[in-house]
């Protein structure tokens, strides 16, 4: 039973990553990543945000949520991100920029 739960969780993560990969630009990818995060963490507030919204203060993403977001991005791009690379991501605009840089590097 536990193996079945693990398998379903892995499949869900991969389906989520594929959904992000299909998105056309960093803003769409960010929106999908935040939606995915909100499915795992009911405290996260993604109803209304703009580029200046702060991940922690405005969207209520805690340190575990930031780690989940980082792991989701790693899964999408098949890379490892150092936590020090992610410390400057404070706003949605910062997250867009980070994803845009990953898209540029991937090309």
PDB file of N, CA and C in Angstrom, residues 1 12 15-17 38 57 62 69 71 78 81 104:
ATOM      1  N   UNK A   1       0.815  -1.196   0.000  1.00  0.00           N
ATOM      2  CA  UNK A   1       0.000   0.000   0.000  1.00  0.00           C
ATOM      3  C   UNK A   1       0.860   1.262   0.000  1.00  0.00           C
ATOM      4  N   UNK A  12       2.204  11.918  -9.939  1.00  0.00           N
ATOM      5  CA  UNK A  12       1.606  13.264  -9.848  1.00  0.00           C
ATOM      6  C   UNK A  12       2.670  14.333 -10.031  1.00  0.00           C
ATOM      7  N   UNK A  15       3.606  14.490 -13.679  1.00  0.00           N
ATOM      8  CA  UNK A  15       2.542  15.141 -14.450  1.00  0.00           C
ATOM      9  C   UNK A  15       2.549  16.648 -14.226  1.00  0.00           C
ATOM     10  N   UNK A  16       2.765  17.070 -12.982  1.00  0.00           N
ATOM     11  CA  UNK A  16       2.863  18.506 -12.675  1.00  0.00           C
ATOM     12  C   UNK A  16       4.038  19.129 -13.420  1.00  0.00           C
ATOM     13  N   UNK A  17       5.179  18.446 -13.405  1.00  0.00           N
ATOM     14  CA  UNK A  17       6.371  18.959 -14.093  1.00  0.00           C
ATOM     15  C   UNK A  17       6.110  19.084 -15.589  1.00  0.00           C
ATOM     16  N   UNK A  38       0.070  25.291  -3.931  1.00  0.00           N
ATOM     17  CA  UNK A  38      -1.134  25.497  -3.120  1.00  0.00           C
ATOM     18  C   UNK A  38      -1.919  24.193  -2.930  1.00  0.00           C
ATOM     19  N   UNK A  57       5.520  36.945   2.670  1.00  0.00           N
ATOM     20  CA  UNK A  57       4.591  37.838   3.368  1.00  0.00           C
ATOM     21  C   UNK A  57       3.207  37.885   2.735  1.00  0.00           C
ATOM     22  N   UNK A  62       5.775  29.469   3.478  1.00  0.00           N
ATOM     23  CA  UNK A  62       6.772  29.338   4.537  1.00  0.00           C
ATOM     24  C   UNK A  62       8.046  28.694   3.981  1.00  0.00           C
ATOM     25  N   UNK A  69       8.794  24.495  -3.614  1.00  0.00           N
ATOM     26  CA  UNK A  69       8.836  25.237  -4.874  1.00  0.00           C
ATOM     27  C   UNK A  69      10.171  25.006  -5.577  1.00  0.00           C
ATOM     28  N   UNK A  71      12.182  22.456  -5.195  1.00  0.00           N
ATOM     29  CA  UNK A  71      12.243  21.061  -5.649  1.00  0.00           C
ATOM     30  C   UNK A  71      11.396  20.849  -6.901  1.00  0.00           C
ATOM     31  N   UNK A  78      15.174  19.401 -14.422  1.00  0.00           N
ATOM     32  CA  UNK A  78      16.137  18.297 -14.237  1.00  0.00           C
ATOM     33  C   UNK A  78      17.518  18.836 -13.850  1.00  0.00           C
ATOM     34  N   UNK A  81      19.429  22.892  -7.653  1.00  0.00           N
ATOM     35  CA  UNK A  81      19.543  24.317  -7.312  1.00  0.00           C
ATOM     36  C   UNK A  81      20.141  24.409  -5.919  1.00  0.00           C
ATOM     37  N   UNK A 104      16.564  30.315 -20.592  1.00  0.00           N
ATOM     38  CA  UNK A 104      17.655  30.769 -21.457  1.00  0.00           C
ATOM     39  C   UNK A 104      18.802  29.753 -21.445  1.00  0.00           C
TER      40      UNK A 104
END
